[in-house]
CSV table of C-alpha atoms and ligand atoms in Angstrom, one decimal:
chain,number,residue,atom,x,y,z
X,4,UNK,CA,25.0,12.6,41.9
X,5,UNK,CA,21.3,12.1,43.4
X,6,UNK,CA,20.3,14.6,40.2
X,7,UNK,CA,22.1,12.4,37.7
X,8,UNK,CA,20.7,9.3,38.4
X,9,UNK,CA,17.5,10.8,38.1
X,10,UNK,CA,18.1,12.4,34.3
X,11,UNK,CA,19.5,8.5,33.9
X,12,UNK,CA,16.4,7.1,34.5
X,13,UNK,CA,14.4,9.5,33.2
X,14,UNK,CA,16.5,8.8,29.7
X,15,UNK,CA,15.8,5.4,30.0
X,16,UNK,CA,12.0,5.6,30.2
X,17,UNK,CA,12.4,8.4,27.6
X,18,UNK,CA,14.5,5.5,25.4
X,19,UNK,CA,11.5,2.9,26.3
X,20,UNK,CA,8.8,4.8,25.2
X,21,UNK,CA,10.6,5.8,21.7
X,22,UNK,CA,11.3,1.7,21.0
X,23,UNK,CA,7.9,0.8,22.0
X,24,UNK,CA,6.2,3.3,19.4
X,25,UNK,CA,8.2,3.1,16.8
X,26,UNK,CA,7.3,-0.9,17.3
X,27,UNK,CA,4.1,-0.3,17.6
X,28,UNK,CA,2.9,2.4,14.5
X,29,UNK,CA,1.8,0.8,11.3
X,30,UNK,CA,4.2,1.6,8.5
X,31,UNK,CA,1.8,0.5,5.4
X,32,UNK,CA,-2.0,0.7,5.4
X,33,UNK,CA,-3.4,-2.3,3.0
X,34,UNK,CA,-7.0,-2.7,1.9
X,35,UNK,CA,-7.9,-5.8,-0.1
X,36,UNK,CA,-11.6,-6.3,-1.1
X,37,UNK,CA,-13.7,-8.5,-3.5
X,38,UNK,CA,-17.3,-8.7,-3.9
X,39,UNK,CA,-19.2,-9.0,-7.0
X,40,UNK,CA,-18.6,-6.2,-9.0
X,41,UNK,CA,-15.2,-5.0,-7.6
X,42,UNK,CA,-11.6,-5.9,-6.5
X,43,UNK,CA,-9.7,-3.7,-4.5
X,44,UNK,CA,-5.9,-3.4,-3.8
X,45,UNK,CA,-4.9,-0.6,-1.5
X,46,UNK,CA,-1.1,0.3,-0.1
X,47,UNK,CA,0.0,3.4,1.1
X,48,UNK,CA,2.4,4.5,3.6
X,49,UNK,CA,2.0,5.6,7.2
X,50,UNK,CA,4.4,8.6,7.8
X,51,UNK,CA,3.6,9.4,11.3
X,52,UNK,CA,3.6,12.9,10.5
X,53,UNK,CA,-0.2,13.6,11.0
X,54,UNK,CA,-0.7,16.3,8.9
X,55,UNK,CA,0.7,14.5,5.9
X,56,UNK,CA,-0.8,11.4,6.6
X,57,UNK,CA,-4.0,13.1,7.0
X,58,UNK,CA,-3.6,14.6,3.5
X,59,UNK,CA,-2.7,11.2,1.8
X,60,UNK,CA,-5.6,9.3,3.9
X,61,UNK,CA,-8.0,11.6,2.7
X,62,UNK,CA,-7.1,11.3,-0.5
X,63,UNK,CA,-7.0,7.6,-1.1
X,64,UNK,CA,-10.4,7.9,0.3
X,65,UNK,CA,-11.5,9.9,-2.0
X,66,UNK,CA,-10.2,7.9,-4.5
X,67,UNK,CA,-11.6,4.5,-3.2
X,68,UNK,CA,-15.1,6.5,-2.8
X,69,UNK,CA,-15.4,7.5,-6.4
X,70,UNK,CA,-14.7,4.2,-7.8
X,71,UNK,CA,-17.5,2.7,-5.7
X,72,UNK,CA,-19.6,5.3,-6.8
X,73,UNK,CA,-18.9,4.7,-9.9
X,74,UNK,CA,-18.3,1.0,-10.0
X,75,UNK,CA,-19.2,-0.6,-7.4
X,76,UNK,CA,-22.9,-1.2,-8.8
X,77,UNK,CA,-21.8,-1.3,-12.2
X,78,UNK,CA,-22.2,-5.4,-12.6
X,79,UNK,CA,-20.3,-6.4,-16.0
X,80,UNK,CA,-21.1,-9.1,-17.5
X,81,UNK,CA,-17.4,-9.3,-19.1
X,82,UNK,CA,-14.9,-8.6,-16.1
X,83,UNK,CA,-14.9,-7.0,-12.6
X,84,UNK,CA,-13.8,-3.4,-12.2
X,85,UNK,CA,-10.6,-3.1,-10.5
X,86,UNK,CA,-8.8,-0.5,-8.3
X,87,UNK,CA,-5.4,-0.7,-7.1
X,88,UNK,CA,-3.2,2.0,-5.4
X,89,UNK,CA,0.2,1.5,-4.9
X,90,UNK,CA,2.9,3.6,-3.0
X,91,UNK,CA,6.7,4.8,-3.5
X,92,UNK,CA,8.1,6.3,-0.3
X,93,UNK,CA,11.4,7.7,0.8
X,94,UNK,CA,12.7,10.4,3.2
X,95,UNK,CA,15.5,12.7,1.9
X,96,UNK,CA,18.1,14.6,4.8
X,97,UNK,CA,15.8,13.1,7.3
X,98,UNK,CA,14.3,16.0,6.5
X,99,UNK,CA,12.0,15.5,2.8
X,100,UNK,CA,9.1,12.8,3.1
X,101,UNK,CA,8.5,11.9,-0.8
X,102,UNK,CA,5.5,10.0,-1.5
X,103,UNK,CA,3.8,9.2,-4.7
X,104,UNK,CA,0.7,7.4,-5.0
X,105,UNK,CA,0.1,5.5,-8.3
X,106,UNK,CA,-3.6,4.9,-8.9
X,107,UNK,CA,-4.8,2.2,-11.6
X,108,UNK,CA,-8.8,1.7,-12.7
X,109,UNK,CA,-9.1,-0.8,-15.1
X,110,UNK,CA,-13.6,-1.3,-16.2
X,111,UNK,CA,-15.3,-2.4,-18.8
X,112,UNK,CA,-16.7,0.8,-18.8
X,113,UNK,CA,-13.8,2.2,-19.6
X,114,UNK,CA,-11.6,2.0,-23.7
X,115,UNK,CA,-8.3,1.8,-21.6
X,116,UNK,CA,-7.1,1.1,-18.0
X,117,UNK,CA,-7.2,4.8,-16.3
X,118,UNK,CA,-3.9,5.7,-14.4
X,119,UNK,CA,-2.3,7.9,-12.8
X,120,UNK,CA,0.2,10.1,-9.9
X,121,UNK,CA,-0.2,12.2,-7.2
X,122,UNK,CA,3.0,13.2,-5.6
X,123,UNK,CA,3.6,14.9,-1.9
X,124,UNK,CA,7.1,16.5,-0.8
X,125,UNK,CA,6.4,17.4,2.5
X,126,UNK,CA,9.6,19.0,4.6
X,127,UNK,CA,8.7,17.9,8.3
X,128,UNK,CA,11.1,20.7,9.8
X,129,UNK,CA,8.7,23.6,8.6
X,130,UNK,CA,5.6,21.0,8.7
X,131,UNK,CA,4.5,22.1,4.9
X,132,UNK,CA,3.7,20.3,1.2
X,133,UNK,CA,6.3,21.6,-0.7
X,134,UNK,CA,5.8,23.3,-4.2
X,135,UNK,CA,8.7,22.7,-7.0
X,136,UNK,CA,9.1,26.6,-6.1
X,137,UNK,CA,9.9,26.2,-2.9
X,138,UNK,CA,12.9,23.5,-4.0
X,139,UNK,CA,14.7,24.6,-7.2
X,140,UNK,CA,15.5,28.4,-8.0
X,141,UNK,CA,13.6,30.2,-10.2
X,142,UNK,CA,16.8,30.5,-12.3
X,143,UNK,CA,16.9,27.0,-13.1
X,144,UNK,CA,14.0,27.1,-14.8
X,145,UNK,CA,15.3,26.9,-18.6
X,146,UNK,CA,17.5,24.4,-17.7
X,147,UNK,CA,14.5,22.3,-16.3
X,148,UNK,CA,13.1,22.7,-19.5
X,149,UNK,CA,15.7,21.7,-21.8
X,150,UNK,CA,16.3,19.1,-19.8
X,151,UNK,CA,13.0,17.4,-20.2
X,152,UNK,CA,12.8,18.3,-23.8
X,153,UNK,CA,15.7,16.4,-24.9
X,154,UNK,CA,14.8,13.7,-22.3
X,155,UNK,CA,11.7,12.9,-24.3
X,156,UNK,CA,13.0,13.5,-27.7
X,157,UNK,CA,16.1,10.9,-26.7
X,158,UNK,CA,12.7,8.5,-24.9
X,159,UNK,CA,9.3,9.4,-26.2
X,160,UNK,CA,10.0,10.9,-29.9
X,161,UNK,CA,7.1,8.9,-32.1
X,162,UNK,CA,4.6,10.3,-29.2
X,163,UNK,CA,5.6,14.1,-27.9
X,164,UNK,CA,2.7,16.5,-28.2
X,165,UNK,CA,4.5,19.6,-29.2
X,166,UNK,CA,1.9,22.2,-28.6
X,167,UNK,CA,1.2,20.6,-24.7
X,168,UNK,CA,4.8,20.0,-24.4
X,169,UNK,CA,5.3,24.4,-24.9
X,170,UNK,CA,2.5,25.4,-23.0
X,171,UNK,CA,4.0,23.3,-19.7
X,172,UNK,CA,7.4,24.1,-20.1
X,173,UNK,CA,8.1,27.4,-18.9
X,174,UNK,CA,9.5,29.4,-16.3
X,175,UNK,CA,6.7,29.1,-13.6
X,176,UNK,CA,7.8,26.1,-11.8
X,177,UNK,CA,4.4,25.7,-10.6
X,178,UNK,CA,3.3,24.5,-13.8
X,179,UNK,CA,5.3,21.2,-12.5
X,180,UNK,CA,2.6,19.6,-10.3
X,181,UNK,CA,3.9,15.9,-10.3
X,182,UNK,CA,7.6,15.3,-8.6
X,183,UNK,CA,9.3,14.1,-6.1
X,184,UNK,CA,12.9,14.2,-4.7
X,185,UNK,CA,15.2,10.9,-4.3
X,186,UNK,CA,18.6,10.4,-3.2
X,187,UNK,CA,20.5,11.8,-6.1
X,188,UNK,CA,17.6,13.1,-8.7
X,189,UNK,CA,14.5,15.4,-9.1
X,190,UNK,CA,11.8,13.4,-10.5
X,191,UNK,CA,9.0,14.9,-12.8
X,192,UNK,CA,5.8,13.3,-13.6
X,193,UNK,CA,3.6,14.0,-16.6
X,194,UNK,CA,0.1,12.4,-17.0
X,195,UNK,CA,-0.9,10.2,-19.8
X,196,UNK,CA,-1.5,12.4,-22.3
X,197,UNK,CA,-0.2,15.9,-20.6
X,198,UNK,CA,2.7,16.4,-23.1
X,199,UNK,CA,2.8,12.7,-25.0
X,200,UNK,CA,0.3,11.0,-26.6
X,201,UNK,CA,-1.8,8.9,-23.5
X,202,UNK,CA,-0.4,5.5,-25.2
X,203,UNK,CA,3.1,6.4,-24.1
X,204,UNK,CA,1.8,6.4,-20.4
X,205,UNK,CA,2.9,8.5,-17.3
X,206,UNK,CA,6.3,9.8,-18.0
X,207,UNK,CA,8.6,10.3,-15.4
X,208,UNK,CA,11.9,12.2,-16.2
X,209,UNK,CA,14.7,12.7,-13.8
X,210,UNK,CA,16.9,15.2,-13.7
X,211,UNK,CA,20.4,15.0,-11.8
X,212,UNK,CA,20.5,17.8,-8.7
X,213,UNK,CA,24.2,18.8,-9.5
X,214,UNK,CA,22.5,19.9,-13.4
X,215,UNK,CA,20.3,22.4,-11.4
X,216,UNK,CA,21.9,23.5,-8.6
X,217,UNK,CA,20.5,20.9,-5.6
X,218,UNK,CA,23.5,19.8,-4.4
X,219,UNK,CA,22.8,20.1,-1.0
X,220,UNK,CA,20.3,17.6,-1.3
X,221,UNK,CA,22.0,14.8,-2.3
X,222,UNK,CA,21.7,11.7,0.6
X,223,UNK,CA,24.5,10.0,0.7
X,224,UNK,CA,22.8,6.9,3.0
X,225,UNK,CA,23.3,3.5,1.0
X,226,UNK,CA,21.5,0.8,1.5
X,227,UNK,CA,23.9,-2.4,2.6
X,228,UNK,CA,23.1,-5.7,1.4
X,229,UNK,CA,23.1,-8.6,3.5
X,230,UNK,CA,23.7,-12.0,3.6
X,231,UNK,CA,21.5,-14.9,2.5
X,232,UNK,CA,19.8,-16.0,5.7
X,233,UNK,CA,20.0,-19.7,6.8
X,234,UNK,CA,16.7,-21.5,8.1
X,235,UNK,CA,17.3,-24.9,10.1
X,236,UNK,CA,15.2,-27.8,8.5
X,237,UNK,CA,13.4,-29.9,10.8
X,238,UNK,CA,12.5,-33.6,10.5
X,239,UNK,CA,9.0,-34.4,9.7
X,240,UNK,CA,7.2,-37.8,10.3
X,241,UNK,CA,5.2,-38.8,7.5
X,242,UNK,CA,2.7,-40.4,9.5
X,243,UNK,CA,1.8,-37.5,11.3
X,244,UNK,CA,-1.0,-34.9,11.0
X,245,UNK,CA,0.2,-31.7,9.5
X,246,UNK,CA,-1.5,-28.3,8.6
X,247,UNK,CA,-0.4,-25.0,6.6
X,248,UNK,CA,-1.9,-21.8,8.6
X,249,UNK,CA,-0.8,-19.0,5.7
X,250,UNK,CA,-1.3,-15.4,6.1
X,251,UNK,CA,-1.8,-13.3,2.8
X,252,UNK,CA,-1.2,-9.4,2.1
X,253,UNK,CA,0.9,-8.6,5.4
X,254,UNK,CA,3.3,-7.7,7.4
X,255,UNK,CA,1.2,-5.4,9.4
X,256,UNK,CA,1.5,-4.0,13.3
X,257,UNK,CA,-0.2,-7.1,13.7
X,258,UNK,CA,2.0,-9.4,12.6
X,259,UNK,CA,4.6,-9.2,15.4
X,260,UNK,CA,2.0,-10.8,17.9
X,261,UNK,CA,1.3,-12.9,15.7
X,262,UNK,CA,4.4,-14.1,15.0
X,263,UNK,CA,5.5,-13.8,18.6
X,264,UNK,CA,2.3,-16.4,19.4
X,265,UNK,CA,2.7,-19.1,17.3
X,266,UNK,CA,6.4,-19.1,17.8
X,267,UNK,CA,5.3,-19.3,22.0
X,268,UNK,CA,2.8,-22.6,20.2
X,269,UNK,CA,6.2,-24.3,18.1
X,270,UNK,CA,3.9,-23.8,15.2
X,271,UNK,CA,5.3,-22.6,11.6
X,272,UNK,CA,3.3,-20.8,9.3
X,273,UNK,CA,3.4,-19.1,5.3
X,274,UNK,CA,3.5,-15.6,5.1
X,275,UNK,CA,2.5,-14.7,1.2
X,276,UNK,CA,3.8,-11.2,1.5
X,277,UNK,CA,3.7,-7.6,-1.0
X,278,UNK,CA,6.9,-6.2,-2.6
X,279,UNK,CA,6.0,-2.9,-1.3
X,280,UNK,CA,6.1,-3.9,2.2
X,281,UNK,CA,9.2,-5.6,2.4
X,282,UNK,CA,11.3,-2.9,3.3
X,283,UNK,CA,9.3,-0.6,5.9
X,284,UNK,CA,8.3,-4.4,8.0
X,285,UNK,CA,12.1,-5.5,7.4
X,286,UNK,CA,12.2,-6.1,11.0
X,287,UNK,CA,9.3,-8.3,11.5
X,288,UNK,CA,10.3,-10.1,8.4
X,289,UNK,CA,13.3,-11.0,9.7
X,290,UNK,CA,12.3,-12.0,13.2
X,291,UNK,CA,9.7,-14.1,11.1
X,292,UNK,CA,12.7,-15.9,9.2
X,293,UNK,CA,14.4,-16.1,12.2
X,294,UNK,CA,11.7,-18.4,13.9
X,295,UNK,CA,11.7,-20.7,11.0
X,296,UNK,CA,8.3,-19.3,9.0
X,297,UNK,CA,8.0,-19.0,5.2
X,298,UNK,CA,7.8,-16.4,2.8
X,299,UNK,CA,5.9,-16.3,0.0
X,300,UNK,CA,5.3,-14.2,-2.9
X,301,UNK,CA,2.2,-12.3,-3.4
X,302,UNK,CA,3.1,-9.6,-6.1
X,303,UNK,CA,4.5,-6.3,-5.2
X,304,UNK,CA,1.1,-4.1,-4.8
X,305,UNK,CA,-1.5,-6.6,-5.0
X,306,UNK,CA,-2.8,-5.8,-9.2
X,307,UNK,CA,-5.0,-8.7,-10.2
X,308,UNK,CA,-2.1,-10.3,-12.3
X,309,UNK,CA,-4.0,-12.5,-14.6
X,310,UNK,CA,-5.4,-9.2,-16.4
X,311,UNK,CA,-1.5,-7.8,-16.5
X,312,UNK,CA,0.5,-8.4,-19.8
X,313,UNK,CA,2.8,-11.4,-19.0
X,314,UNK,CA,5.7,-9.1,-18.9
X,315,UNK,CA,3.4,-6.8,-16.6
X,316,UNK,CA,2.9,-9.9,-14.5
X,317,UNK,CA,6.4,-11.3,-15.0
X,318,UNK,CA,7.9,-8.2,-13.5
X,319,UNK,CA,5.6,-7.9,-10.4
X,320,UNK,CA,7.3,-11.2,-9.6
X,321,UNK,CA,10.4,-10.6,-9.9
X,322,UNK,CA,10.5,-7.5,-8.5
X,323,UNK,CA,9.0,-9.3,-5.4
X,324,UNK,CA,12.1,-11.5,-5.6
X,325,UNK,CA,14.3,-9.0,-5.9
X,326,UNK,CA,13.5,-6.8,-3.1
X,327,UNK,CA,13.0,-9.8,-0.6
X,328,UNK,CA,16.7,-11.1,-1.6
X,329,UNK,CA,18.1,-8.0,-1.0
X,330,UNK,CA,16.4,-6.6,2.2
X,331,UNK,CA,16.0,-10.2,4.1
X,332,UNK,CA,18.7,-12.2,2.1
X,333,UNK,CA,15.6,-14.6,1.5
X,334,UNK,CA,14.4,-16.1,-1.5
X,335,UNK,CA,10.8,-17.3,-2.1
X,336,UNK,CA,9.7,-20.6,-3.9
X,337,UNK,CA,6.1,-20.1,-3.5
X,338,UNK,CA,4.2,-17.9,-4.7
X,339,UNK,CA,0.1,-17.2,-4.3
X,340,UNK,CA,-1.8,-15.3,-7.1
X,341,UNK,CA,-3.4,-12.2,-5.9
X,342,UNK,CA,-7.4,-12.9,-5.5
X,343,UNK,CA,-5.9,-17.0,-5.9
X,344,UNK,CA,-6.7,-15.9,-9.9
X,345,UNK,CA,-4.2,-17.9,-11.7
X,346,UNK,CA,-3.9,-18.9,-15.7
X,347,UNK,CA,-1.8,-21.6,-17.2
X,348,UNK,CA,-0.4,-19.0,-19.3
X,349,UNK,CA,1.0,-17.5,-15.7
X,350,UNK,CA,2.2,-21.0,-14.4
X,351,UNK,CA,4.4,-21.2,-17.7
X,352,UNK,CA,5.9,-17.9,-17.0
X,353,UNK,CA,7.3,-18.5,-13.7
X,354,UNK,CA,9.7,-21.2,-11.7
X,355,UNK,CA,7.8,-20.1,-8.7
X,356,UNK,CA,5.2,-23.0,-7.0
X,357,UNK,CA,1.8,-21.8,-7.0
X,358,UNK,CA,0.6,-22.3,-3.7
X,359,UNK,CA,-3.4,-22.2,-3.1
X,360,UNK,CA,-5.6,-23.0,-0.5
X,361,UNK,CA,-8.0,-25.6,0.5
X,362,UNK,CA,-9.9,-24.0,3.1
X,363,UNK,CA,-10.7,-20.0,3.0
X,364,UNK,CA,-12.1,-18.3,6.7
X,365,UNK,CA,-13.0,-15.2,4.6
X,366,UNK,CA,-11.0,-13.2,7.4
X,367,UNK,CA,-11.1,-10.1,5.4
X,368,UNK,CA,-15.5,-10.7,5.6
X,369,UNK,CA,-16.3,-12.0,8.1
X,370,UNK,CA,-16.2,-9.2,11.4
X,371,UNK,CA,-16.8,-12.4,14.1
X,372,UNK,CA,-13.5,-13.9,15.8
X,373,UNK,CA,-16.1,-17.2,16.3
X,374,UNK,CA,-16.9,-17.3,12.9
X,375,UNK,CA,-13.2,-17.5,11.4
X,376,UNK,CA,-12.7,-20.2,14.1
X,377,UNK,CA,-15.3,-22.5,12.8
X,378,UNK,CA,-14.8,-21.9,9.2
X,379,UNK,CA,-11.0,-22.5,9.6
X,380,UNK,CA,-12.0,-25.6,12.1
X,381,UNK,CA,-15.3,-27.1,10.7
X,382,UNK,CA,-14.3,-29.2,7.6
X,383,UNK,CA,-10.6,-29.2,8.5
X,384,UNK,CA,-8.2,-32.1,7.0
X,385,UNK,CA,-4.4,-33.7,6.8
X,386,UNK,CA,-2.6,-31.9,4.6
X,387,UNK,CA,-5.2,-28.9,4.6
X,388,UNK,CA,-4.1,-25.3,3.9
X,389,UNK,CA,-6.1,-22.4,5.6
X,390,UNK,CA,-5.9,-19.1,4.3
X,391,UNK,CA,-6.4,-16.0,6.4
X,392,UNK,CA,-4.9,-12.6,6.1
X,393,UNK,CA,-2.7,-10.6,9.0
X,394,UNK,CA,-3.9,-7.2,8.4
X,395,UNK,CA,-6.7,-7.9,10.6
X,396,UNK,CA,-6.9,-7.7,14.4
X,397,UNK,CA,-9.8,-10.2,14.4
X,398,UNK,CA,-7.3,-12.5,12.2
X,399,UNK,CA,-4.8,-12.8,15.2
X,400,UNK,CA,-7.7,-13.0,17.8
X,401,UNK,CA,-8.7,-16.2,15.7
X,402,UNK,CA,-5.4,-18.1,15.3
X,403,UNK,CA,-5.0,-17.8,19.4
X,404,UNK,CA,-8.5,-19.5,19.2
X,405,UNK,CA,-7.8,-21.9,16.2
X,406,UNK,CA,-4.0,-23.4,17.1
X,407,UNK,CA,-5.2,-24.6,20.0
X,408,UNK,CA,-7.9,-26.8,18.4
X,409,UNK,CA,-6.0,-27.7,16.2
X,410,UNK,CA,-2.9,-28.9,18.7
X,411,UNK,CA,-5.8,-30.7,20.5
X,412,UNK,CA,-7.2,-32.7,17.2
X,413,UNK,CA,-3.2,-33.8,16.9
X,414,UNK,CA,-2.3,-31.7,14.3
X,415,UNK,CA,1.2,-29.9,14.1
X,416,UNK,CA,1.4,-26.6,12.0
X,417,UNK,CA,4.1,-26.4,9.5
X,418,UNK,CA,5.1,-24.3,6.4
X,419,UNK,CA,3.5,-25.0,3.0
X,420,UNK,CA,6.8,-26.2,2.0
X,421,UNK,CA,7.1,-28.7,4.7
X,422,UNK,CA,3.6,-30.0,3.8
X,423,UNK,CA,5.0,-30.5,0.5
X,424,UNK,CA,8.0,-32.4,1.8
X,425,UNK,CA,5.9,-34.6,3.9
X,426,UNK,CA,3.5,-35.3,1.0
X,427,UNK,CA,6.2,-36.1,-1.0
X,428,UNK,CA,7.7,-38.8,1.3
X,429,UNK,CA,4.2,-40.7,2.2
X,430,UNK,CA,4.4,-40.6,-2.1
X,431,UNK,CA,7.8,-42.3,-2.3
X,432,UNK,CA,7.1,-44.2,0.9
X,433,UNK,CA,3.8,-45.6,-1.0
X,434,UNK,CA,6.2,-46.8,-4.0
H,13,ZN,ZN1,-4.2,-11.0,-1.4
């Protein structure tokens, strides 16, 4: 008896510690910078496995290293030189961590933007990167290869280089460096210009597991859609003083606190959040929602979007929307231009507000809690929107410095959306 109640407790704490670090671990490492020469745009996934998230750190490094190298004093006199990385990760059987990194460099320097994937397939039971060896039998080989032959003759025909295209199909499945698994498909990579011509891009072919003999790795878990989620409106006075706090590039593990303060404050702020991050902080998004914050759109990894194609640009939107409508049931009506770059030619192509910013702290600068303070305090106004970013600790520090101020100068915080309202009414109230 005495023995069971202590394996009960011991459970418990056992059950406390799991939820409090699962809470607590970053899911999504972002890095945004801009100075004169460069714009960075950084995501990639925290897998708390450490090996393989030592592997994929060291590698974005790398990556972010070399540009700056070879960039970062390069001062054009046309454009900035950009660098984004973006991230697609899932886990297969509980078992499979499959990560792909998608690296763009876009320079002056350079006759076309520079991209291209690096793909991990790490299996955490035996704690190894996987080779295409170690997943499909050697046997399956020629199928492989017919498969992605008449995948690119059916998708690709005007640009197949046939002599690359024989020389990396064969039976060594090594020669497959690029793929990853998903819930129903093997998915092959191939570099601009590996076995098409480099207009055609990075191809990615996917081959169905029943065609080569994967069965057993197909995941069965679905993802269920919810429903939309209601937010309560409040009643603003017109005459009052109101200010937008918004938060750009988040969730992070900071965000929670964050969220969890000004909710302790009654004060309602704009999150302008990335696609990509969506899913792994669906929890905090939701708890967000729940205490009556706004969502905005901020892209889905963070490209500069006025140098995208408008169907490039188009589709980081509404891939945005889509994601956020089906994880959180929520759908945005603001949206904030990443590096606030923003064209008429962009404003045309979507329904989406543009919401801006009157008053920047330079979080992502600036090292000194005081000095986000003052520059979010120092020339602040009615109707003012402040833009910091909640990938920072400092960030968080600041806002537990700045709402206070604020509630003391008689201002209550609301939503950019709210502000809008409200500046809306005094306009009707003035006719
Ligand atoms: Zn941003």
């Amino acid at each position: 008896m005495v023995i069971g109640m202590k394996k009960l407790i011991l459970l418990c704490f056992c059950l406390i510690f799991v939820g409090c670090t699962s809470s607590n671990q970053d899911k999504v490492k972002t890095l945004i910078e801009e100075d004169k020469n460069v714009l960075i745009g950084i995501n990639y996934p925290i897998t708390n496995i450490p090996n393989l998230d030592r592997i994929i750190e060291k590698e974005v490094k790398n990556i972010y290293n070399h540009f700056n190298e070879e960039y970062g004093n390069f001062n054009s006199l046309k454009e900035k030189s950009e660098l984004n990385i973006d991230y697609h990760y899932n886990i297969i059987k509980n078992r499979y961590h499959n990560i792909s990194l998608n690296v763009f460099i876009d320079s002056s320097f350079l006759a076309h933007p520079n991209n291209y994937v690096k793909t991990y397939v790490y299996d955490q039971k035996e704690d190894k990167l996987l080779t295409l060896g170690d997943i499909v039998p050697k046997d399956q080989m020629k199928t492989i290869a017919s498969i992605v032959t008449s995948y690119l003759f059916e998708h690709y025909s005007d640009c197949i280089l046939m002599d690359e295209l024989k020389q990396k199909i064969n039976d060594d499945p090594n020669s497959y460096s690029n793929f990853i698994l998903t819930k129903d498909k093997l998915l092959l990579y191939f570099e601009r210009a590996e076995i098409t011509a480099s207009y055609c891009g990075i191809i990615e072919v996917p081959i169905d597991y029943h065609k080569i003999g994967l069965n057993h790795l197909i995941d069965d878990n679905q993802q269920v859609m919810i429903d939309t989620i209601k937010q309560e409106k409040r009643n603003l006075d017109p005459n009052g003083k109101y200010i937008a706090l918004t938060f750009d590039d988040g969730p992070s593990i900071y965000t929670k606190n964050l969220i969890e303060y000004l909710h302790s404050r009654n004060a309602k702020a704009t999150f302008f959040i990335l696609g990509n991050k969506v899913i792994p902080y669906k929890d905090t998004l939701m708890l967000s929602l729940s205490y009556g914050n706004e969502l905005g759109n901020h892209s889905y990894n963070h490209k500069w979007l006025r140098k995208l194609g408008i169907n490039d640009f188009v589709n980081q939107i509404d891939k945005t929307q889509t994601i956020m409508k089906e994880t959180l049931g929520y759908t945005p009506v603001l949206m904030r231009p990443t590096y606030g770059d923003v064209t008429d030619e962009m404003r045309k192509h979507t329904s989406l507000d543009i919401a801006l910013w009157n008053i920047d702290t330079m979080d992502w600068k600036y090292k000194s809690v005081n000095k986000i303070v003052s520059r979010a305090l120092s020339n602040v106004k009615d109707g003012n929107i402040i833009l910091m970013h909640d990938i920072h600790k400092r960030t968080i520090d600041a806002v537990k410095k700045i709402v206070p101020k604020l509630e003391e100068m008689g201002y209550q915080l609301v939503t950019v959306s709210e502000l809008r309202e409200i500046q809306m009414l005094r306009y009707l109230n003035e006719l």
